[in-house]
Coordinates of C-alpha atoms in Angstrom, one line a residue:
X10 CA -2.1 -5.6 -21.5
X11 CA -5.3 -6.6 -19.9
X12 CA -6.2 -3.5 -18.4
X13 CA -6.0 -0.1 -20.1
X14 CA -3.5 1.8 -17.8
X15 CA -0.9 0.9 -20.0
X16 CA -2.5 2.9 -23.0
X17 CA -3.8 5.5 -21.1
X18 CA -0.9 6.6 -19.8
X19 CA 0.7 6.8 -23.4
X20 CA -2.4 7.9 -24.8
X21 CA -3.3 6.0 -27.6
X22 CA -6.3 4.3 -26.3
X23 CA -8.9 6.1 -23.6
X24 CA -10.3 3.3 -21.2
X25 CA -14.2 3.5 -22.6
X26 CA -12.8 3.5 -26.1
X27 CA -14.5 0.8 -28.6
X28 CA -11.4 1.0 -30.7
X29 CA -9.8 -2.2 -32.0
X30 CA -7.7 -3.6 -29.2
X31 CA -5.5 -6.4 -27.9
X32 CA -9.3 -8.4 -27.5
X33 CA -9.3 -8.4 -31.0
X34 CA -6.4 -10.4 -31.5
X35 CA -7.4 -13.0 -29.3
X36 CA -10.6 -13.6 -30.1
X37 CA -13.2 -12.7 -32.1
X38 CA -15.3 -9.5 -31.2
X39 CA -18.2 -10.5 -32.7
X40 CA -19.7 -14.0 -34.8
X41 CA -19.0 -12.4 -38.4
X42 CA -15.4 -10.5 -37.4
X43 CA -12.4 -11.9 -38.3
X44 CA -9.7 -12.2 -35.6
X45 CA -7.1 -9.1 -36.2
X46 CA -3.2 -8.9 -36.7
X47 CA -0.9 -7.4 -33.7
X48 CA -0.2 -5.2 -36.6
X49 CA -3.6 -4.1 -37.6
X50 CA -4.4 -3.2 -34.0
X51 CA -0.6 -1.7 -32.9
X52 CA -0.4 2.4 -32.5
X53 CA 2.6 4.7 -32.7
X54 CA 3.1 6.5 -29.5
X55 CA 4.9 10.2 -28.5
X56 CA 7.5 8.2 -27.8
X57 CA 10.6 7.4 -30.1
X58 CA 10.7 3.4 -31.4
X59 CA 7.9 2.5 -29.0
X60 CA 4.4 1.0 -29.8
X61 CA 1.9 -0.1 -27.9
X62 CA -1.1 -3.0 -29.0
X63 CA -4.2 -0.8 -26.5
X64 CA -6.6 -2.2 -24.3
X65 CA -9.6 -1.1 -23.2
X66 CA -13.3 -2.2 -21.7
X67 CA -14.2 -4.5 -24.3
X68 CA -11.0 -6.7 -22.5
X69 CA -12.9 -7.5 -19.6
X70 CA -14.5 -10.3 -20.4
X71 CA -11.6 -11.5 -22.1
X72 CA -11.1 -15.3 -19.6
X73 CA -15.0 -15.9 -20.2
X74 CA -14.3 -15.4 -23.8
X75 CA -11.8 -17.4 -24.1
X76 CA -12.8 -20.6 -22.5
X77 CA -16.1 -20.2 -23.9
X78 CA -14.8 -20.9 -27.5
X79 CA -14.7 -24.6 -28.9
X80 CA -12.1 -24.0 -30.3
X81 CA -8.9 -25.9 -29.4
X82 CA -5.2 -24.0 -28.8
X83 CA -7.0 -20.7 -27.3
X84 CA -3.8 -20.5 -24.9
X85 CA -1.7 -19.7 -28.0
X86 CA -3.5 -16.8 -29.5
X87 CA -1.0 -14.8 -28.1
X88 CA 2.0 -17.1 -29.1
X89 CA 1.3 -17.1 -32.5
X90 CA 0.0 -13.4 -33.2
X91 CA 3.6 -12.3 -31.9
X92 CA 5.6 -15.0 -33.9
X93 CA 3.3 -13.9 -36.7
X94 CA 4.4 -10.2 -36.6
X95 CA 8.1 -10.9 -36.2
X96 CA 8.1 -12.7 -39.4
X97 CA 5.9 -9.5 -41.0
X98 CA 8.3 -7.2 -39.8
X99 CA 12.0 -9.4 -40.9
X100 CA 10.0 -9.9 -44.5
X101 CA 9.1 -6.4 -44.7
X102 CA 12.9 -5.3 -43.9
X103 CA 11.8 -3.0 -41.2
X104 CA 14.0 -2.9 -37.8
X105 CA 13.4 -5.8 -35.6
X106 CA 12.0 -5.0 -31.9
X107 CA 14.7 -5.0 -29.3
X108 CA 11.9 -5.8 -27.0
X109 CA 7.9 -7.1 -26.4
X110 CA 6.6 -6.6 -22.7
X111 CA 3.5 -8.6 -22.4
X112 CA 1.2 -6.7 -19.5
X113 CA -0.4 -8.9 -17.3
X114 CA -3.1 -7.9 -14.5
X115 CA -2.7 -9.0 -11.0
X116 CA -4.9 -12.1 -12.0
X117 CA -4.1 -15.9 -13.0
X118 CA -6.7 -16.4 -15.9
X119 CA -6.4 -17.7 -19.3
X120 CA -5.1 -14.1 -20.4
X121 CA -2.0 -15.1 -17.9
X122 CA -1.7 -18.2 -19.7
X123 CA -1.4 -16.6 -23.1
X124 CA 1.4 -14.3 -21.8
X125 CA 3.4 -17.5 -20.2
X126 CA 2.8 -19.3 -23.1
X127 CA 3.6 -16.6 -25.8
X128 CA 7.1 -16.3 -24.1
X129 CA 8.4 -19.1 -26.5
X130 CA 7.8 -16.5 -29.2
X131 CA 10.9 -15.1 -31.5
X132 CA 13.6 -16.5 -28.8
X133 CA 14.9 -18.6 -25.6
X134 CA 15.8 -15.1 -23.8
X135 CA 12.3 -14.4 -22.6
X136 CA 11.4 -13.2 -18.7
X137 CA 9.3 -13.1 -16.5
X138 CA 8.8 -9.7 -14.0
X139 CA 7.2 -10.5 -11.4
X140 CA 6.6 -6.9 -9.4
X141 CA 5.3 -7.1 -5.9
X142 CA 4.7 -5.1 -2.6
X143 CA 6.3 -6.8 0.4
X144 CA 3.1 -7.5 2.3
X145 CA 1.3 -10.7 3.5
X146 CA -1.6 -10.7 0.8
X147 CA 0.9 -10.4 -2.0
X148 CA 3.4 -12.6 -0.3
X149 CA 0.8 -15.4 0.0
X150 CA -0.2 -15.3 -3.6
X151 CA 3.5 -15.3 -4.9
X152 CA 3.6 -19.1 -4.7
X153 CA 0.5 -19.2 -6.8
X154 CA 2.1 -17.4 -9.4
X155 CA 4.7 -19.0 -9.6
X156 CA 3.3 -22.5 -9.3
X157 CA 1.4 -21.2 -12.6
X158 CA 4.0 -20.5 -14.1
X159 CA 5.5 -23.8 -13.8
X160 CA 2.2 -26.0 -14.6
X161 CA 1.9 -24.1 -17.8
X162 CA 5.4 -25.3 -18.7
X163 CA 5.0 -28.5 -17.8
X164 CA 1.5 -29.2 -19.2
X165 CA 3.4 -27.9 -22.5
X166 CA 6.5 -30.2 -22.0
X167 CA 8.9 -27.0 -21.8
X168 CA 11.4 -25.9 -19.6
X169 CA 10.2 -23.6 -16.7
X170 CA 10.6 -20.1 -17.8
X171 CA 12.8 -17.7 -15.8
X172 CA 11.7 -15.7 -13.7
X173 CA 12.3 -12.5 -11.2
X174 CA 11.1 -10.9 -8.4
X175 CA 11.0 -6.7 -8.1
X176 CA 10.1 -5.5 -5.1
X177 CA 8.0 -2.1 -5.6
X178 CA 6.4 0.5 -3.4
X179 CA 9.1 -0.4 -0.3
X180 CA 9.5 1.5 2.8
X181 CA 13.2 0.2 3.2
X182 CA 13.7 0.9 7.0
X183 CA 10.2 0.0 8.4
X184 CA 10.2 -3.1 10.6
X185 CA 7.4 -4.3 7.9
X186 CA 9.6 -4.4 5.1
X187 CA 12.1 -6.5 6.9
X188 CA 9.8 -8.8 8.1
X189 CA 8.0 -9.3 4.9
X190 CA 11.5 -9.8 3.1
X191 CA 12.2 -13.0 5.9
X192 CA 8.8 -14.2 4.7
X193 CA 9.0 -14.4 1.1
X194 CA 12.6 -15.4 1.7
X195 CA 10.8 -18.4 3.6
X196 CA 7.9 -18.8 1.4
X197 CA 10.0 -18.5 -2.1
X198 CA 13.8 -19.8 -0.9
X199 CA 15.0 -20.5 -4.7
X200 CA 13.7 -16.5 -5.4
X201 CA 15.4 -14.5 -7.6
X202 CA 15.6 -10.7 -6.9
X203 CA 16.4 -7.9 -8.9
X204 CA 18.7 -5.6 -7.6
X205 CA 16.5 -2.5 -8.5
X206 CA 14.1 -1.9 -5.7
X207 CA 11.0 0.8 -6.1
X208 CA 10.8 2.8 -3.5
X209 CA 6.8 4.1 -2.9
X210 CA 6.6 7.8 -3.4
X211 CA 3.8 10.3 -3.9
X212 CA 5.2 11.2 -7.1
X213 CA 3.9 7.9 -8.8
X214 CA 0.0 8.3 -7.9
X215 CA 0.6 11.9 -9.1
X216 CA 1.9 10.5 -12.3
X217 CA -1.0 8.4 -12.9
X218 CA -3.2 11.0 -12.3
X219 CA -1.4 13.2 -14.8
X220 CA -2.3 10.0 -17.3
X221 CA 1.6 10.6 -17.6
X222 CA 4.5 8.1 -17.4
X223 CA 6.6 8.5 -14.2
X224 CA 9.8 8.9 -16.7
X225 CA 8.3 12.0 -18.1
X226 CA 6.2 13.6 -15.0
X227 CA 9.1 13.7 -13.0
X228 CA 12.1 12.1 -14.6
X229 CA 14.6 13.1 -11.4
X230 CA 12.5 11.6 -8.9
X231 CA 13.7 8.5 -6.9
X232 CA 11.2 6.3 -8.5
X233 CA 11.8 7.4 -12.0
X234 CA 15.8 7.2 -11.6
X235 CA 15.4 3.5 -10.0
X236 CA 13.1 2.3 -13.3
X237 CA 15.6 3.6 -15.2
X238 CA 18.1 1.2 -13.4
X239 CA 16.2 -1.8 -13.8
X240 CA 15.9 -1.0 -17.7
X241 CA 19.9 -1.0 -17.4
X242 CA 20.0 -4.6 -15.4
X243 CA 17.2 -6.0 -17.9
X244 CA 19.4 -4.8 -21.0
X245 CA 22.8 -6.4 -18.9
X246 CA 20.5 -9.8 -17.9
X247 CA 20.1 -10.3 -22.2
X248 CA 23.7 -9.0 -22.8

């Protein structure tokens, strides 16, 4: 992740902490520190089977950082610190990971890059989740994404990698919504959707201010119950 919600909210890693994080992995903290491990920096959480490599503060910077280094292959950090754990993990004999979600901000920086490139990692079933709210500023930075997605690829001689569009935060029977939804369809006409749609609710600002996830805040709520759809259509898309 390169912000520290995601570790916040399952509260291994505060947002001020100086704690090894995913910055260490991908470049080095300071002249005489060796780069760290995905294992050496990955924390157990509350919940059952999941882990979480933190981020916090010290992640920032992490685009300067990068391109500031002389050294070459910077935008496979990422790539090769994953591949490197699923081989730690199949020669230790301990149970594979069903699944690595790579946590991008809402920014197209050489952090991005890593996470497009570090797709190829482990296998050819990799995704990409694009989540967006139907409105004009989102809408008219889609195509950037996705044009960024497929630069990296081709600068790398690989295929373009798949990917999907979830629409969050919708207000499903505003004029709004159905006139952003003609846009992107107009804007992005090869789009692909996922069925799941996020509804915006109160419950999900609550949530965050709770430093809870939304599954365990309020698991019945209408934003919780569609996530929990989406993890279904994910698990059928790599069936």
């Amino acid at each position: 992740p390169t912000t520290s919600n995601v570790s916040s909210g399952l509260g291994v890693s505060a947002p001020r902490s100086e704690e090894a994080c995913i910055a260490d992995v991908l470049y080095q903290a300071t002249p005489s520190s060796p780069r760290m491990s995905l294992s050496e920096v990955m924390r157990t959480t509350d919940y059952e089977n999941v882990f979480c490599v933190p981020s916090n503060f010290r992640f920032a910077d992490a685009d300067t950082r990068l391109k500031a280094e002389i050294a070459g292959g910077v935008d496979t950090r990422l790539l090769y610190a994953i591949e490197d754990l699923i081989d730690e993990t199949a020669r230790s004999g301990e149970r594979k990971f069903d699944y690595i979600i790579i946590d991008c901000g809402p920014r197209l920086d050489m952090t991005t890059t890593n996470a497009i490139v570090a797709l190829e990692a482990g296998n050819n079933a990799s995704h990409i989740i694009i989540p967006i709210k139907v409105d004009g500023y989102a809408i008219a930075g889609l195509s950037q994404t996705i044009d960024t997605i497929n630069r990296t690829a081709r600068e790398r001689r690989r295929l373009p990698q798949h990917w999907k569009i979830l629409q969050t935060m919708i207000e499903r029977n505003t004029s709004a919504y159905k006139y952003g939804c003609q846009m992107m369809k107009e804007a992005i006409p090869n789009a692909e959707y996922f069925n799941t749609k996020i509804e915006k609710s109160t419950v999900v600002p609550e949530a965050s201010l709770a430093m809870e996830p939304l599954i365990k805040y309020d698991p019945n709520s209408k934003p919780a119950i569609s996530y929990r759809l989406l993890a279904q259509e994910i698990e059928e898309m790599n069936a």
